[in-house]
Coordinates of C-alpha atoms in Angstrom, one line a residue:
M242 CA 98.4 111.3 85.5
L243 CA 95.3 113.1 86.6
R244 CA 93.4 114.6 83.7
L245 CA 90.1 116.5 83.6
Q246 CA 89.1 117.1 80.0
I247 CA 86.6 119.8 80.7
C248 CA 87.0 122.4 83.5
V249 CA 85.1 121.4 86.6
I250 CA 83.4 124.8 86.8
L251 CA 81.6 124.1 83.5
V252 CA 80.2 120.7 84.6
S253 CA 76.7 121.9 84.9
F254 CA 76.7 123.3 81.3
V255 CA 78.3 120.5 79.4
T256 CA 75.7 117.8 79.5
A257 CA 76.1 116.9 75.8
F258 CA 79.9 116.1 76.2
D259 CA 82.0 113.3 77.6
L260 CA 83.9 114.1 80.8
K261 CA 87.1 112.1 81.4
F262 CA 88.9 111.9 84.8
D263 CA 91.0 109.5 86.9
Y264 CA 91.3 108.2 90.4
Q265 CA 94.6 107.1 91.9
I266 CA 93.9 103.7 93.5
R267 CA 95.9 101.8 96.2
E268 CA 94.8 98.2 96.9
G269 CA 97.2 96.3 99.0
N270 CA 100.6 96.5 97.3
A271 CA 99.0 97.5 94.0
R272 CA 99.0 101.1 92.7
F273 CA 97.0 101.9 89.6
V274 CA 94.9 104.5 87.8
E275 CA 91.2 104.0 87.2
N276 CA 89.8 105.9 84.2
I277 CA 86.3 107.2 84.3
E278 CA 84.2 108.8 81.6
T279 CA 80.7 110.2 82.0
N280 CA 78.1 111.7 79.6
L281 CA 75.5 113.7 81.6
G282 CA 73.2 114.2 78.7
K283 CA 72.9 110.4 77.9
N284 CA 73.4 109.4 81.6
I285 CA 76.2 107.0 80.7
V286 CA 79.2 106.0 82.9
K287 CA 82.3 104.2 81.6
I288 CA 85.0 102.8 83.8
H289 CA 88.3 101.1 82.9
T290 CA 90.0 99.2 85.6
P291 CA 93.5 97.7 84.8
A292 CA 94.5 94.2 86.0
H293 CA 95.9 94.1 89.5
N294 CA 96.3 91.5 92.3
D295 CA 93.7 88.9 91.5
V296 CA 91.5 91.4 89.5
L297 CA 91.1 91.0 85.7
E298 CA 91.2 94.1 83.5
S299 CA 87.7 95.2 82.7
Y300 CA 85.9 97.9 80.6
L301 CA 82.5 98.8 82.0
M302 CA 79.7 100.8 80.4
Q303 CA 76.5 101.6 82.2
D304 CA 73.6 103.2 80.3
F305 CA 71.2 104.4 83.0
Q306 CA 68.5 105.4 80.5
K307 CA 68.4 101.9 79.2
G308 CA 69.0 100.4 82.7
K309 CA 71.6 98.1 81.2
Q310 CA 75.3 97.6 81.6
I311 CA 78.0 95.7 79.7
R312 CA 81.4 94.7 81.2
C313 CA 84.1 93.4 78.8
L314 CA 87.0 91.2 80.0
P315 CA 89.9 91.1 77.5
S316 CA 91.7 88.2 79.3
L317 CA 88.6 86.0 78.9
R318 CA 87.6 87.5 75.5
Q319 CA 84.0 87.9 76.6
C320 CA 81.5 90.6 77.5
R321 CA 78.7 90.4 80.0
L322 CA 75.3 92.1 79.9
R323 CA 72.9 92.6 82.8
D324 CA 70.5 95.1 84.3
I325 CA 72.1 97.9 86.4
D326 CA 71.7 97.3 90.1
R327 CA 70.5 100.8 91.2
K328 CA 71.1 100.0 94.8
T329 CA 74.9 99.6 94.2
S330 CA 75.4 101.8 91.1
S331 CA 75.5 105.6 90.8
D332 CA 74.5 107.4 87.7
A333 CA 76.5 109.9 85.6
G334 CA 75.4 112.9 87.5
K335 CA 76.3 111.6 90.9
V336 CA 79.6 110.1 89.7
T337 CA 80.6 113.4 88.1
E338 CA 79.4 115.6 91.0
S339 CA 81.2 113.4 93.5
Y340 CA 84.4 113.6 91.5
V341 CA 84.2 117.4 91.3
H342 CA 83.7 117.5 95.1
S343 CA 86.9 115.4 95.6
W344 CA 88.8 117.5 93.1
N345 CA 87.9 120.7 95.0
K346 CA 89.0 119.0 98.2
G347 CA 92.3 117.8 96.6
T348 CA 91.4 114.1 97.3
N349 CA 91.5 112.2 94.0
S350 CA 92.9 109.0 95.5
I351 CA 91.1 106.0 97.0
S352 CA 92.6 103.3 99.3
S353 CA 91.0 99.9 99.7
T354 CA 91.7 100.2 103.5
N355 CA 89.1 103.0 103.8
A356 CA 86.6 101.9 101.2
T357 CA 83.2 100.3 101.7
V358 CA 83.1 96.9 99.9
I359 CA 80.0 96.1 97.9
K360 CA 80.0 92.5 96.6
E361 CA 77.8 91.9 93.6
M362 CA 76.9 88.3 93.0
Y363 CA 75.9 87.4 89.3
Y364 CA 76.5 84.4 87.2
V365 CA 76.7 83.5 83.5
D366 CA 74.8 80.4 82.3
G367 CA 76.2 80.4 78.7
E368 CA 73.2 82.2 77.2
E369 CA 74.7 84.3 74.4
V370 CA 73.0 87.5 73.3
V371 CA 72.1 87.3 69.6
N372 CA 69.7 90.3 69.1
T373 CA 71.5 93.4 70.2
V374 CA 69.1 96.0 68.7
E375 CA 67.3 96.6 72.0
L376 CA 70.6 97.6 73.6
G377 CA 70.6 100.9 71.8
E378 CA 73.4 102.5 69.7
D379 CA 75.7 103.4 72.6
L380 CA 75.8 100.0 74.3
R381 CA 75.9 98.1 71.0
T382 CA 78.8 100.2 69.7
F383 CA 80.7 99.7 72.9
Y384 CA 80.3 96.0 72.9
E385 CA 81.0 95.5 69.2
S386 CA 84.3 97.4 69.5
F387 CA 85.7 94.4 71.4
E388 CA 84.5 91.7 69.0
Y389 CA 83.8 89.3 71.9
P390 CA 80.7 87.1 72.4
L391 CA 78.2 88.8 74.7
Y392 CA 76.7 86.7 77.6
I393 CA 73.8 87.4 79.9
E394 CA 74.5 87.7 83.6
K395 CA 71.8 86.9 86.2
N396 CA 71.6 87.6 89.9
I397 CA 72.5 84.7 92.2
P398 CA 69.7 84.1 94.7
S399 CA 70.6 85.0 98.3
D400 CA 69.9 81.4 99.5
A401 CA 71.8 79.7 96.7
K402 CA 74.7 77.3 97.4
V403 CA 78.0 78.9 96.2
L404 CA 81.2 76.8 95.7
N405 CA 84.7 77.7 94.6
I406 CA 86.0 76.4 91.2
A407 CA 89.5 75.1 91.6
S408 CA 92.0 77.0 89.4
S409 CA 90.2 77.3 86.1
S410 CA 90.2 81.0 85.0
G411 CA 90.0 81.6 81.3
R412 CA 88.0 78.6 80.2
R413 CA 85.5 79.1 77.4
F414 CA 81.8 78.4 77.5
K415 CA 79.9 75.4 76.5
R416 CA 76.4 76.1 75.2
Q417 CA 74.8 73.5 77.4
F418 CA 75.5 71.2 80.3
Q419 CA 77.4 68.0 79.7
S420 CA 76.1 65.0 81.5
L421 CA 77.9 64.0 84.7
N422 CA 80.3 61.1 84.1
N423 CA 79.3 59.4 87.3
G424 CA 75.8 58.8 88.5
C425 CA 76.4 60.5 91.9
D426 CA 76.0 57.0 93.4
G427 CA 72.3 57.1 92.8
Q428 CA 71.8 60.5 94.6
D429 CA 70.2 63.5 92.9
P430 CA 72.7 66.1 91.6
K431 CA 72.2 69.7 92.9
R432 CA 72.2 73.0 91.1
V433 CA 74.9 75.2 92.5
F434 CA 76.9 78.3 91.5
G435 CA 80.6 78.1 91.0
V436 CA 82.9 81.0 91.7
D437 CA 86.1 81.1 89.5
S438 CA 89.5 82.5 90.3
G439 CA 89.8 86.1 89.3
R440 CA 87.2 88.9 89.7
S441 CA 86.3 92.3 88.3
C442 CA 86.0 95.5 90.4
N443 CA 85.9 99.3 90.3
Y444 CA 86.3 102.1 92.8
L445 CA 84.3 105.3 93.1
K446 CA 83.9 108.2 95.5
I447 CA 80.1 108.7 96.1
C448 CA 78.6 111.7 97.9
E449 CA 75.1 111.2 99.2
E450 CA 73.9 113.9 101.7
V451 CA 73.7 117.6 100.7
A452 CA 73.4 120.6 102.9
V453 CA 73.3 124.4 102.4
V454 CA 76.2 126.1 104.2
N455 CA 76.5 129.9 104.0
G456 CA 74.1 129.8 101.0
N457 CA 76.2 127.2 99.2
R458 CA 75.2 123.6 98.4
V459 CA 77.8 121.3 99.9
F460 CA 78.2 117.5 100.5
T461 CA 78.1 116.3 104.1
D462 CA 78.6 112.6 103.6
C463 CA 81.0 111.1 101.0
D464 CA 82.3 107.6 100.9
N465 CA 84.9 105.6 99.0
V466 CA 83.1 102.6 97.4
H467 CA 84.8 99.4 96.2
I468 CA 82.4 97.3 94.0
T469 CA 83.7 93.8 93.4
S470 CA 82.2 91.1 91.3
P471 CA 83.5 87.5 91.3
L472 CA 83.3 85.4 88.2
A473 CA 80.4 82.9 88.7
Y474 CA 78.7 80.3 86.7
V475 CA 75.8 77.9 87.1
C476 CA 76.8 74.2 87.7
V477 CA 75.3 70.9 88.5
C478 CA 77.2 68.8 91.1
C479 CA 76.8 65.7 93.1
P480 CA 75.4 66.6 96.6
W481 CA 78.6 66.0 98.6
V482 CA 80.8 68.3 96.5
T483 CA 82.4 71.2 98.4
V484 CA 84.9 72.5 95.8
I485 CA 84.3 72.2 92.1
N486 CA 87.1 70.4 90.2
P487 CA 86.9 71.4 86.5
K488 CA 88.7 68.2 85.5
G489 CA 86.6 66.0 87.7
S490 CA 83.5 63.9 87.1
E491 CA 81.3 65.1 89.9
C492 CA 80.3 68.5 88.5
T493 CA 79.5 70.1 85.2
C494 CA 79.3 73.9 84.6
T495 CA 78.2 75.8 81.5
K496 CA 81.6 77.6 81.3
M497 CA 84.0 74.6 81.2
S498 CA 85.5 73.3 78.0

């Protein structure tokens, strides 16, 4: 059910308050509601995406003043911290403004068939965050409410070798690599990145270009955006491996236990 907690005509004047609104999403055969919350004064965006298709339920908080974001995944009982990618992320002002524009147009729904897909590639190497003071009060309170371990995500290099992990979603981390059970037949093992089953994602309407029409400021270019993030981990594998078998002896990843 669509809900707008504060009247849209007051958006410019309520920078100290949280605005809550929804998008109706259609992805393949799945239909669901994505909940969004923004705080213009703190420049914070929160997004809850329910589980659907192969997507895991996720709670995302982005603090644009700190330049950090945390995504918590209840099914994996873990949270993930990384820097906000400002090339693919929109701050609280733009997210709110774009929603108000869609509200006024009567288009609060998004379909995956007409959304621009942005694929973010990050991995977790098992490094757990111990000192959370630098996160600030808002991110720290958000993360602590889940009572999950918090791991650091890092960007996968564009030239890295990325392999699929065969059916292993939900495994917990090891703090370090285990040695390979076979010696790779005397060949040197390679560092690769393993992509697990399941992913996280969120949808947004983002309006970029602004023009003045009849003295009014209007958007001329709005797009539906689908940001998707596979679950990826750093691994060491024998050089001939093309698919990572979590029960095999030719690869070891920080996540498997």
